[in-house]
XYZ file of C-alpha atoms in Angstrom:
612
model
C 144.700 10.766 130.432
C 145.943 10.859 126.858
C 149.085 12.868 127.643
C 152.309 10.971 127.017
C 155.387 12.815 128.249
C 158.517 12.072 130.220
C 157.101 14.271 132.993
C 153.992 12.102 133.432
C 150.264 12.612 132.842
C 149.497 14.907 135.803
C 152.628 16.874 136.678
C 152.630 19.219 133.627
C 149.111 20.395 134.509
C 150.007 20.905 138.175
C 153.043 22.923 137.080
C 150.885 25.156 134.859
C 148.307 25.554 137.647
C 151.022 26.807 140.010
C 151.131 30.056 138.023
C 147.683 30.318 136.418
C 145.532 29.688 139.510
C 146.944 32.400 141.841
C 147.127 34.933 138.998
C 143.506 34.419 137.918
C 142.061 34.415 141.432
C 144.086 37.384 142.689
C 143.057 39.531 139.725
C 139.448 38.503 140.353
C 139.624 40.344 143.688
C 140.793 43.595 142.101
C 137.958 45.106 140.022
C 139.137 48.438 141.422
C 141.811 48.362 138.687
C 139.080 49.442 136.272
C 136.368 52.066 136.579
C 133.201 51.275 138.566
C 129.995 50.210 136.851
C 129.968 48.265 133.594
C 133.757 47.889 133.423
C 133.908 46.465 136.941
C 131.006 44.093 136.164
C 132.734 42.825 133.018
C 135.985 42.448 134.975
C 134.245 40.352 137.618
C 132.443 38.252 134.994
C 135.651 37.571 133.063
C 137.579 36.502 136.133
C 134.684 34.418 137.424
C 135.084 32.401 134.212
C 138.864 32.389 134.756
C 138.255 31.004 138.236
C 136.259 28.117 136.745
C 139.114 27.437 134.306
C 141.635 27.544 137.150
C 139.458 25.162 139.139
C 139.406 22.710 136.221
C 143.113 23.006 135.447
C 144.033 22.124 139.020
C 141.374 19.759 140.354
C 140.995 17.285 137.484
C 144.687 16.241 137.373
C 144.984 16.474 141.165
C 141.958 14.249 141.817
C 142.937 11.872 139.022
C 146.389 11.598 140.609
C 144.767 10.777 143.928
C 142.617 8.060 142.335
C 145.662 6.288 140.919
C 147.685 6.259 144.139
C 146.402 2.900 145.409
C 143.988 0.134 144.371
C 143.446 -0.926 148.010
C 139.913 -0.159 149.214
C 140.716 1.235 152.674
C 143.891 2.977 151.527
C 141.829 4.771 148.878
C 139.435 5.970 151.588
C 142.414 7.151 153.644
C 143.744 9.171 150.696
C 140.480 11.086 150.330
C 140.114 11.417 154.093
C 143.520 13.079 154.318
C 142.702 15.375 151.416
C 139.460 16.371 153.131
C 141.220 17.073 156.442
C 143.897 19.240 154.870
C 141.388 21.033 152.644
C 139.046 21.868 155.514
C 141.923 23.080 157.648
C 142.975 25.420 154.851
C 139.412 26.684 154.427
C 139.107 27.388 158.163
C 142.272 29.443 158.099
C 141.418 31.094 154.791
C 137.815 32.221 155.201
C 137.214 32.165 158.936
C 140.332 32.753 161.027
C 142.322 35.232 158.925
C 139.327 37.427 157.905
C 138.212 37.485 161.541
C 141.402 39.349 162.468
C 142.440 41.165 159.296
C 139.292 42.039 157.299
C 137.382 45.216 158.062
C 133.652 45.776 157.753
C 134.108 47.630 154.451
C 135.005 44.326 152.775
C 131.913 42.574 154.065
C 129.137 45.168 153.772
C 128.461 45.909 150.094
C 130.482 45.541 146.895
C 130.397 49.303 146.430
C 132.822 49.973 149.273
C 135.885 48.155 147.985
C 138.803 47.076 150.126
C 142.435 46.009 149.901
C 142.471 43.255 152.519
C 141.062 40.475 150.318
C 143.494 40.981 147.400
C 146.420 41.292 149.825
C 145.483 38.099 151.664
C 144.971 36.322 148.353
C 148.470 37.275 147.186
C 149.932 35.652 150.299
C 147.829 32.527 149.759
C 148.753 32.501 146.070
C 152.462 32.445 146.855
C 151.927 29.540 149.247
C 149.831 27.688 146.673
C 152.405 28.206 143.908
C 155.206 26.876 146.115
C 153.244 23.778 147.122
C 152.119 23.055 143.533
C 155.689 23.393 142.249
C 156.906 21.097 145.016
C 154.297 18.498 144.039
C 155.241 18.774 140.357
C 158.909 18.368 141.264
C 158.738 15.634 143.899
C 155.518 13.807 143.003
C 155.864 10.308 141.584
C 153.826 8.853 138.750
C 153.857 5.429 137.062
C 156.100 5.175 133.986
C 154.417 6.675 130.913
C 152.549 4.240 128.706
C 153.527 3.703 125.105
C 152.814 6.735 122.981
C 149.593 6.438 121.018
C 149.849 7.215 117.328
C 147.545 10.103 116.519
C 144.859 9.415 113.953
C 141.991 11.507 112.656
C 139.496 9.970 115.081
C 140.817 8.384 118.254
C 139.425 6.548 121.276
C 141.269 9.205 123.303
C 139.117 12.047 121.926
C 136.758 13.868 124.292
C 133.494 12.484 122.893
C 134.503 8.791 123.085
C 135.802 9.416 126.609
C 132.487 10.959 127.696
C 130.535 8.094 126.140
C 132.719 5.561 127.933
C 132.233 7.220 131.324
C 128.447 7.469 130.924
C 128.329 3.741 130.080
C 129.851 2.935 133.476
C 126.835 1.923 135.590
C 128.264 2.730 139.060
C 129.587 6.040 137.795
C 126.139 7.157 136.649
C 124.923 6.999 140.253
C 127.932 9.011 141.413
C 127.315 11.570 138.664
C 123.683 11.936 139.795
C 124.900 12.634 143.338
C 127.262 15.348 142.102
C 124.535 16.830 139.892
C 122.180 17.047 142.887
C 124.896 18.734 144.916
C 125.503 21.396 142.257
C 121.807 21.985 141.524
C 120.492 22.279 145.067
C 122.676 21.228 147.968
C 125.206 24.051 147.491
C 122.626 26.860 147.354
C 122.696 27.713 151.101
C 126.397 28.442 150.939
C 125.984 30.656 147.867
C 123.524 32.906 149.694
C 124.718 32.431 153.286
C 125.647 36.127 153.821
C 122.077 37.066 152.792
C 120.650 34.483 155.189
C 122.460 35.878 158.193
C 121.707 39.495 157.272
C 118.074 39.291 156.151
C 116.500 36.032 157.304
C 118.042 36.264 160.769
C 118.656 40.011 161.069
C 121.035 41.926 163.311
C 119.127 42.425 166.498
C 121.426 40.050 168.395
C 124.797 40.035 166.615
C 126.202 41.635 163.453
C 125.452 39.423 160.461
C 129.144 39.295 159.562
C 129.971 37.858 162.976
C 127.157 35.320 162.733
C 128.447 34.349 159.287
C 131.948 33.858 160.670
C 130.683 31.867 163.644
C 128.648 29.594 161.368
C 131.556 29.028 158.989
C 134.036 28.461 161.812
C 131.732 26.073 163.701
C 130.713 24.296 160.504
C 134.257 23.713 159.346
C 135.566 23.003 162.827
C 132.896 20.407 163.560
C 133.362 19.030 160.072
C 137.090 18.695 160.606
C 136.510 16.791 163.840
C 133.914 14.573 162.142
C 136.009 13.499 159.150
C 137.734 10.683 161.106
C 134.296 9.507 162.277
C 133.063 9.324 158.681
C 136.240 7.490 157.697
C 135.673 5.000 160.520
C 132.043 4.554 159.472
C 133.088 3.846 155.882
C 135.745 1.341 156.974
C 133.142 -0.547 159.029
C 130.410 -0.407 156.384
C 131.214 0.705 152.820
C 131.766 3.783 150.687
C 128.272 3.373 149.274
C 126.735 3.305 152.754
C 128.792 6.355 153.741
C 127.658 8.349 150.686
C 124.034 7.342 151.292
C 124.205 8.295 154.984
C 125.832 11.644 154.131
C 123.042 12.656 151.750
C 120.234 11.482 154.025
C 121.719 13.228 157.061
C 122.254 16.437 155.114
C 118.666 16.307 153.840
C 117.300 15.963 157.381
C 119.516 18.722 158.833
C 118.606 21.214 156.107
C 114.919 20.400 156.505
C 115.121 21.591 160.126
C 116.177 25.034 158.846
C 112.656 25.703 157.568
C 111.847 26.928 161.094
C 114.381 29.774 160.935
C 113.067 33.321 161.140
C 113.953 36.843 162.213
C 115.631 37.170 165.613
C 113.515 39.313 167.941
C 116.512 40.423 169.986
C 116.558 37.609 172.544
C 119.243 35.783 170.492
C 117.271 32.515 170.481
C 117.012 32.363 166.691
C 120.659 33.366 166.285
C 121.699 30.583 168.646
C 119.505 28.105 166.742
C 120.975 29.085 163.351
C 124.550 28.789 164.599
C 123.689 25.490 166.252
C 122.054 23.943 163.182
C 124.133 25.415 160.319
C 127.366 25.440 162.281
C 127.375 22.572 164.756
C 124.853 20.119 163.223
C 125.434 20.722 159.501
C 129.215 20.598 159.932
C 129.387 16.863 160.681
C 126.785 16.182 157.975
C 128.747 18.076 155.313
C 132.000 16.474 156.414
C 130.983 13.298 154.594
C 131.100 14.904 151.147
C 134.580 13.482 150.479
C 133.228 9.915 150.435
C 131.669 10.372 146.996
C 135.152 10.948 145.516
C 136.398 7.764 147.157
C 133.365 5.984 145.673
C 134.208 7.474 142.284
C 137.680 5.926 142.546
C 135.973 2.516 142.676
C 134.210 3.336 139.385
C 137.604 4.107 137.849
C 138.934 0.712 138.960
C 135.841 -0.948 137.505
C 136.477 0.858 134.212
C 140.001 -0.566 134.195
C 138.488 -4.052 134.387
C 135.913 -3.414 131.654
C 138.545 -2.023 129.279
C 141.081 -4.762 129.950
C 143.630 -2.593 131.748
C 143.260 1.053 130.627
C 143.427 3.720 133.354
C 141.275 6.803 132.667
C 141.064 8.592 136.014
C 140.997 12.129 134.627
C 138.195 11.284 132.183
C 135.959 10.294 135.071
C 136.809 13.238 137.296
C 136.316 15.555 134.317
C 132.919 14.015 133.559
C 131.964 14.295 137.243
C 132.456 18.062 136.965
C 131.124 18.592 133.430
C 127.381 18.147 134.056
C 127.398 19.794 137.529
C 128.982 22.930 136.066
C 125.892 23.423 133.893
C 123.556 22.836 136.816
C 125.453 25.275 139.008
C 124.360 28.138 136.712
C 120.701 28.176 137.829
C 121.811 27.420 141.399
C 123.945 30.575 141.372
C 121.515 32.834 139.513
C 117.882 31.834 140.167
C 117.903 32.657 143.915
C 119.117 36.189 143.211
C 116.673 36.563 140.330
C 113.820 35.605 142.665
C 115.051 37.975 145.358
C 115.031 40.839 142.887
C 111.611 39.815 141.520
C 110.130 39.910 145.021
C 111.606 43.396 145.573
C 114.695 42.722 147.651
C 115.883 45.950 149.283
C 119.536 46.872 149.433
C 121.024 47.983 152.779
C 120.234 51.519 153.846
C 122.750 54.273 153.319
C 125.246 54.338 156.170
C 125.062 58.149 156.294
C 121.337 58.069 157.122
C 121.173 55.501 159.893
C 120.098 57.224 163.109
C 120.942 55.721 166.469
C 118.003 53.916 168.028
C 119.306 52.294 171.174
C 117.656 54.808 173.511
C 114.257 55.792 172.065
C 112.036 58.419 173.686
C 109.535 57.308 176.291
C 106.536 55.532 174.829
C 108.418 54.379 171.709
C 110.210 51.157 170.946
C 113.495 51.227 169.013
C 111.616 49.915 165.976
C 109.005 52.675 166.301
C 111.778 55.264 166.306
C 113.262 53.947 163.062
C 109.858 53.704 161.378
C 108.949 57.253 162.339
C 112.305 58.613 161.157
C 112.171 57.126 157.640
C 108.492 57.834 157.134
C 109.327 61.530 157.563
C 111.764 61.564 154.648
C 111.454 64.788 152.674
C 111.163 64.788 148.909
C 114.540 64.353 147.204
C 116.377 63.596 150.455
C 117.372 60.104 149.291
C 117.750 58.793 152.825
C 117.139 55.154 151.889
C 118.639 54.965 148.400
C 119.266 57.019 145.294
C 116.574 55.097 143.405
C 113.740 54.337 145.815
C 112.273 56.547 148.499
C 111.683 55.239 152.006
C 107.954 55.241 151.247
C 108.616 53.083 148.169
C 110.443 50.559 150.335
C 107.613 50.573 152.854
C 105.086 50.011 150.069
C 107.181 47.022 148.910
C 106.713 45.415 152.314
C 110.004 46.479 153.889
C 109.904 47.196 157.617
C 112.183 49.751 159.280
C 113.619 48.298 162.478
C 116.389 48.896 164.963
C 119.422 46.645 164.549
C 120.293 46.342 168.229
C 123.679 44.793 167.436
C 124.798 48.224 166.190
C 122.228 50.405 167.922
C 121.252 51.953 164.604
C 118.341 51.690 162.209
C 118.089 49.071 159.494
C 115.483 47.168 157.519
C 113.637 43.871 157.564
C 112.963 42.394 154.113
C 109.402 41.699 153.031
C 107.789 38.311 153.632
C 108.298 37.050 150.072
C 112.041 37.757 150.105
C 112.422 35.989 153.428
C 110.385 33.051 152.106
C 112.764 32.739 149.133
C 115.721 32.759 151.510
C 114.067 30.135 153.715
C 113.339 27.880 150.708
C 116.907 28.231 149.434
C 118.240 27.406 152.870
C 115.988 24.485 153.700
C 113.486 22.923 151.320
C 115.514 22.981 148.098
C 118.804 21.567 149.465
C 116.859 19.034 151.531
C 114.961 17.886 148.442
C 118.143 17.459 146.423
C 119.795 15.641 149.311
C 117.011 13.064 149.272
C 117.156 12.887 145.458
C 120.888 12.149 145.655
C 120.171 9.407 148.174
C 117.562 8.019 145.788
C 120.095 7.965 142.941
C 122.341 5.729 145.040
C 119.647 3.062 145.024
C 120.618 2.432 141.387
C 124.216 1.733 142.427
C 124.822 -2.000 141.733
C 124.243 -4.111 144.827
C 127.162 -6.356 143.878
C 129.495 -3.300 144.000
C 128.689 -1.921 147.451
C 131.245 -3.676 149.677
C 134.986 -3.860 150.188
C 134.865 -7.524 149.208
C 133.265 -6.552 145.878
C 136.077 -4.088 145.172
C 138.684 -6.711 146.048
C 137.111 -9.029 143.468
C 137.419 -6.296 140.827
C 141.123 -5.800 141.569
C 141.705 -9.557 141.376
C 139.786 -9.741 138.092
C 141.900 -6.914 136.647
C 145.069 -8.865 137.384
C 143.665 -11.981 135.693
C 142.509 -10.076 132.598
C 145.968 -8.518 132.240
C 147.383 -12.046 132.261
C 145.170 -12.954 129.300
C 142.332 -14.741 131.099
C 138.618 -14.418 130.397
C 136.832 -13.486 133.642
C 133.289 -13.004 134.844
C 132.308 -9.466 135.774
C 132.015 -9.567 139.594
C 129.628 -6.595 139.555
C 127.441 -7.998 136.760
C 127.224 -11.777 137.157
C 126.947 -13.627 133.863
C 128.797 -11.001 131.832
C 132.195 -12.145 130.603
C 135.171 -9.832 130.086
C 137.884 -10.685 127.585
C 141.460 -9.374 127.513
C 142.027 -6.231 125.474
C 142.798 -6.781 121.813
C 144.776 -4.498 119.478
C 142.499 -1.779 118.077
C 141.375 -2.045 114.501
C 142.048 0.638 111.912
C 138.691 2.375 112.408
C 138.273 1.665 116.127
C 138.706 5.366 116.936
C 135.897 6.429 114.615
C 133.603 3.655 115.841
C 134.213 4.730 119.460
C 132.026 7.798 118.789
C 128.906 5.623 118.929
C 126.876 3.958 121.662
C 126.768 0.155 121.923
C 123.112 0.106 120.797
C 124.028 1.998 117.625
C 126.850 -0.419 116.809
C 124.614 -3.411 117.519
C 121.948 -2.084 115.152
C 124.552 -1.927 112.380
C 125.368 -5.594 112.964
C 121.711 -6.617 113.135
C 121.070 -5.142 109.701
C 122.306 -7.716 107.224
C 123.021 -10.270 109.948
C 123.540 -13.046 107.401
C 126.489 -11.321 105.723
C 130.077 -12.454 106.274
C 132.655 -10.827 108.537
C 134.508 -9.195 105.650
C 131.357 -7.727 104.120
C 130.737 -3.983 104.554
C 128.611 -3.091 107.563
C 125.444 -1.088 107.018
C 126.369 2.227 108.657
C 123.979 4.275 106.538
C 121.736 5.059 109.514
C 124.421 5.888 112.060
C 123.978 9.600 111.462
C 120.168 9.693 111.882
C 119.847 9.942 115.674
C 122.897 12.228 116.149
C 121.495 14.588 113.513
C 118.114 14.753 115.266
C 119.748 15.594 118.602
C 122.018 18.118 116.876
C 118.961 19.913 115.528
C 117.420 19.946 119.019
C 120.605 21.562 120.329
C 120.571 24.157 117.562
C 116.903 24.922 118.273
C 117.832 25.821 121.877
C 120.325 28.479 120.813
C 117.984 31.172 119.339
C 115.665 31.187 122.404
C 118.743 31.355 124.590
C 120.008 34.360 122.652
C 116.564 35.966 122.923
C 116.535 35.464 126.695
C 120.063 36.911 127.023
C 119.080 39.904 124.907
C 115.857 40.489 126.813
C 117.630 40.332 130.150
C 120.731 42.280 129.155
C 119.412 45.730 130.190
C 118.470 44.295 133.579
C 122.107 43.380 134.183
C 122.685 47.073 134.826
C 119.654 47.392 137.069
C 120.257 48.262 140.701
C 119.707 44.618 141.709
C 120.800 42.944 138.474
C 117.461 41.104 138.196
C 118.312 39.572 134.840
C 117.349 36.277 133.194
C 120.454 36.453 130.993
C 122.316 33.716 132.939
C 119.474 31.303 132.187
C 119.698 32.241 128.518
C 123.431 31.609 128.602
C 122.747 28.204 130.112
C 120.360 27.369 127.267
C 122.967 28.533 124.747
C 125.632 26.445 126.472
C 123.462 23.333 126.499
C 122.520 23.909 122.866
C 126.109 24.423 121.726
C 127.363 21.431 123.722
C 124.619 19.182 122.390
C 125.120 20.382 118.825
C 128.904 19.928 119.070
C 128.681 16.484 120.689
C 126.212 15.064 118.199
C 127.388 17.134 115.254
C 130.798 15.513 115.569
C 129.088 12.115 115.665
C 127.241 12.966 112.442
C 130.555 13.925 110.861
C 132.193 10.653 111.914
C 129.175 8.636 110.725
C 129.418 10.204 107.274
C 133.169 9.516 107.278
C 132.533 5.831 107.992
C 129.888 5.712 105.296
C 132.340 7.241 102.829
C 135.370 5.034 103.566
C 133.415 1.876 104.379
C 133.880 -0.375 107.390
C 133.672 -4.138 107.620
C 131.263 -5.992 109.875
C 134.283 -7.520 111.573
C 135.564 -4.100 112.651
C 132.147 -3.046 113.944
C 131.878 -6.311 115.872
C 135.353 -5.801 117.332
C 134.404 -2.352 118.623
C 131.063 -3.578 119.948
C 132.864 -6.339 121.833
C 135.032 -3.700 123.515
C 132.024 -1.806 124.945
C 129.668 -4.774 125.407
C 130.891 -5.431 128.994
C 129.746 -1.902 129.952
C 126.127 -2.805 129.175
C 126.242 -6.540 129.899
C 125.936 -7.425 126.223
C 127.091 -10.681 124.706
C 130.070 -10.704 122.389
C 129.445 -10.906 118.676
C 131.694 -13.470 117.003
C 131.762 -13.355 113.213
């Protein structure tokens, strides 16, 4: 948002992403370039982080560009509808159609096997992505660049003031809660979906890889067909109603999945899983694009509150900032629980006897049980670490996977319960929580007519008029005024903190120094809380580090890293505010300047202007 160049605000980032994104993701598929074990784990970890950076580099400018394309309510919905359609079509081709024909079983079984198909396919996709990104950077049109902002020590364009401004936006807070719920719980089923098809459902009917592909293909296909229906629903109701319906429907659909269990061989449970996760969940998930269209309305509202500033990227960055933290436990806790409850890895392929035609008087499952229970000492039929008897003692059952006609395993009851909870109860709960967060979305902001009023108010404010906030009746918005000398430093503080400075010594004149001596108190306290989180986080990482090299990687280190990340972020955010507060105390700031900054942010909280 703060970039001022002749190439625009978005195009330079898209140009950089054209090269960085395919390079980072392609290398992430090639841990075979280093030796197996620790080196391969570190390689994967490094490029998983690189993937997150690539995701940020591309999506924030791309989504911000989409939000600035049109201020028209229905046109905005159409923009995000088209993006959703094209994105889902690409996903169908990328992870369902092409792997179905070109990926062998070695790429889908265990990470120990290795394969060349995924890196090769990714190179082809990367070339296509680079060409399209370069074309967008070359041909894409942006509004003329705004006047270049003179850089000062502390600016309103800094990251901390931008985050504060976005969190003050009342409609945006509801949208952020929806995205946080999605990252913390709603996405879990798709993180562990291969485990669900292999171990919750089993392979008595179809190979788990085929079931996975059928679910993905049906889910995306039905979703693709349902996107126009969601768009029609939004055009007839509102973006708020569409986002609410999407979360409620998803919560109900995922709740149904609590009935899933192991297929007995009659294919009834397999059919049910494909039907619910593929055919029913597809249309429900197809509505996830509406929240981004709703976020675009929050950006337009911000333009009104600020008197004409456009900060699309700040909002789309903030909408990803908090969810990225919450995605850490979502990606690690399920696997930690699986390992804690003694998840068993697949049996060795070299010791899987055929079981399709058992002797008379035995079932296929009896044959497999008898075979593995007769393992001789040191034979290592089941694994190099645990004997078959160990697995049996852990609750594992030896069964016949009729899809292959060879022996396999059925996980213990606790492991399957974890999988069932991750598939059903947890995402359903967070779906309903997201729907609950939308109740706080302002009632005056929920319709197309309300958005039209905001656009009209923006035009009037830009013409120098004082207007009433259409989404907060009674609150008046004044045209933007030139920033004062210390406006950048004062933008590091919340409206309540600025107001408290004005309330102290309220009888003093406008030119008198403001009492900013207490501005650093609350930031310092929160900084200390952040610093206190870091040592326990380090202790948790250290305690769990040896477990990272365990057979199942049952380590709490990711949770420790999350605590460290939260602690560092909190300490940085508030530590910088302490630094700025001390700077203001040292240089001095007049009550008039504090009042001017408070008047800028007062419309965000419905506060009255302070005239000195």
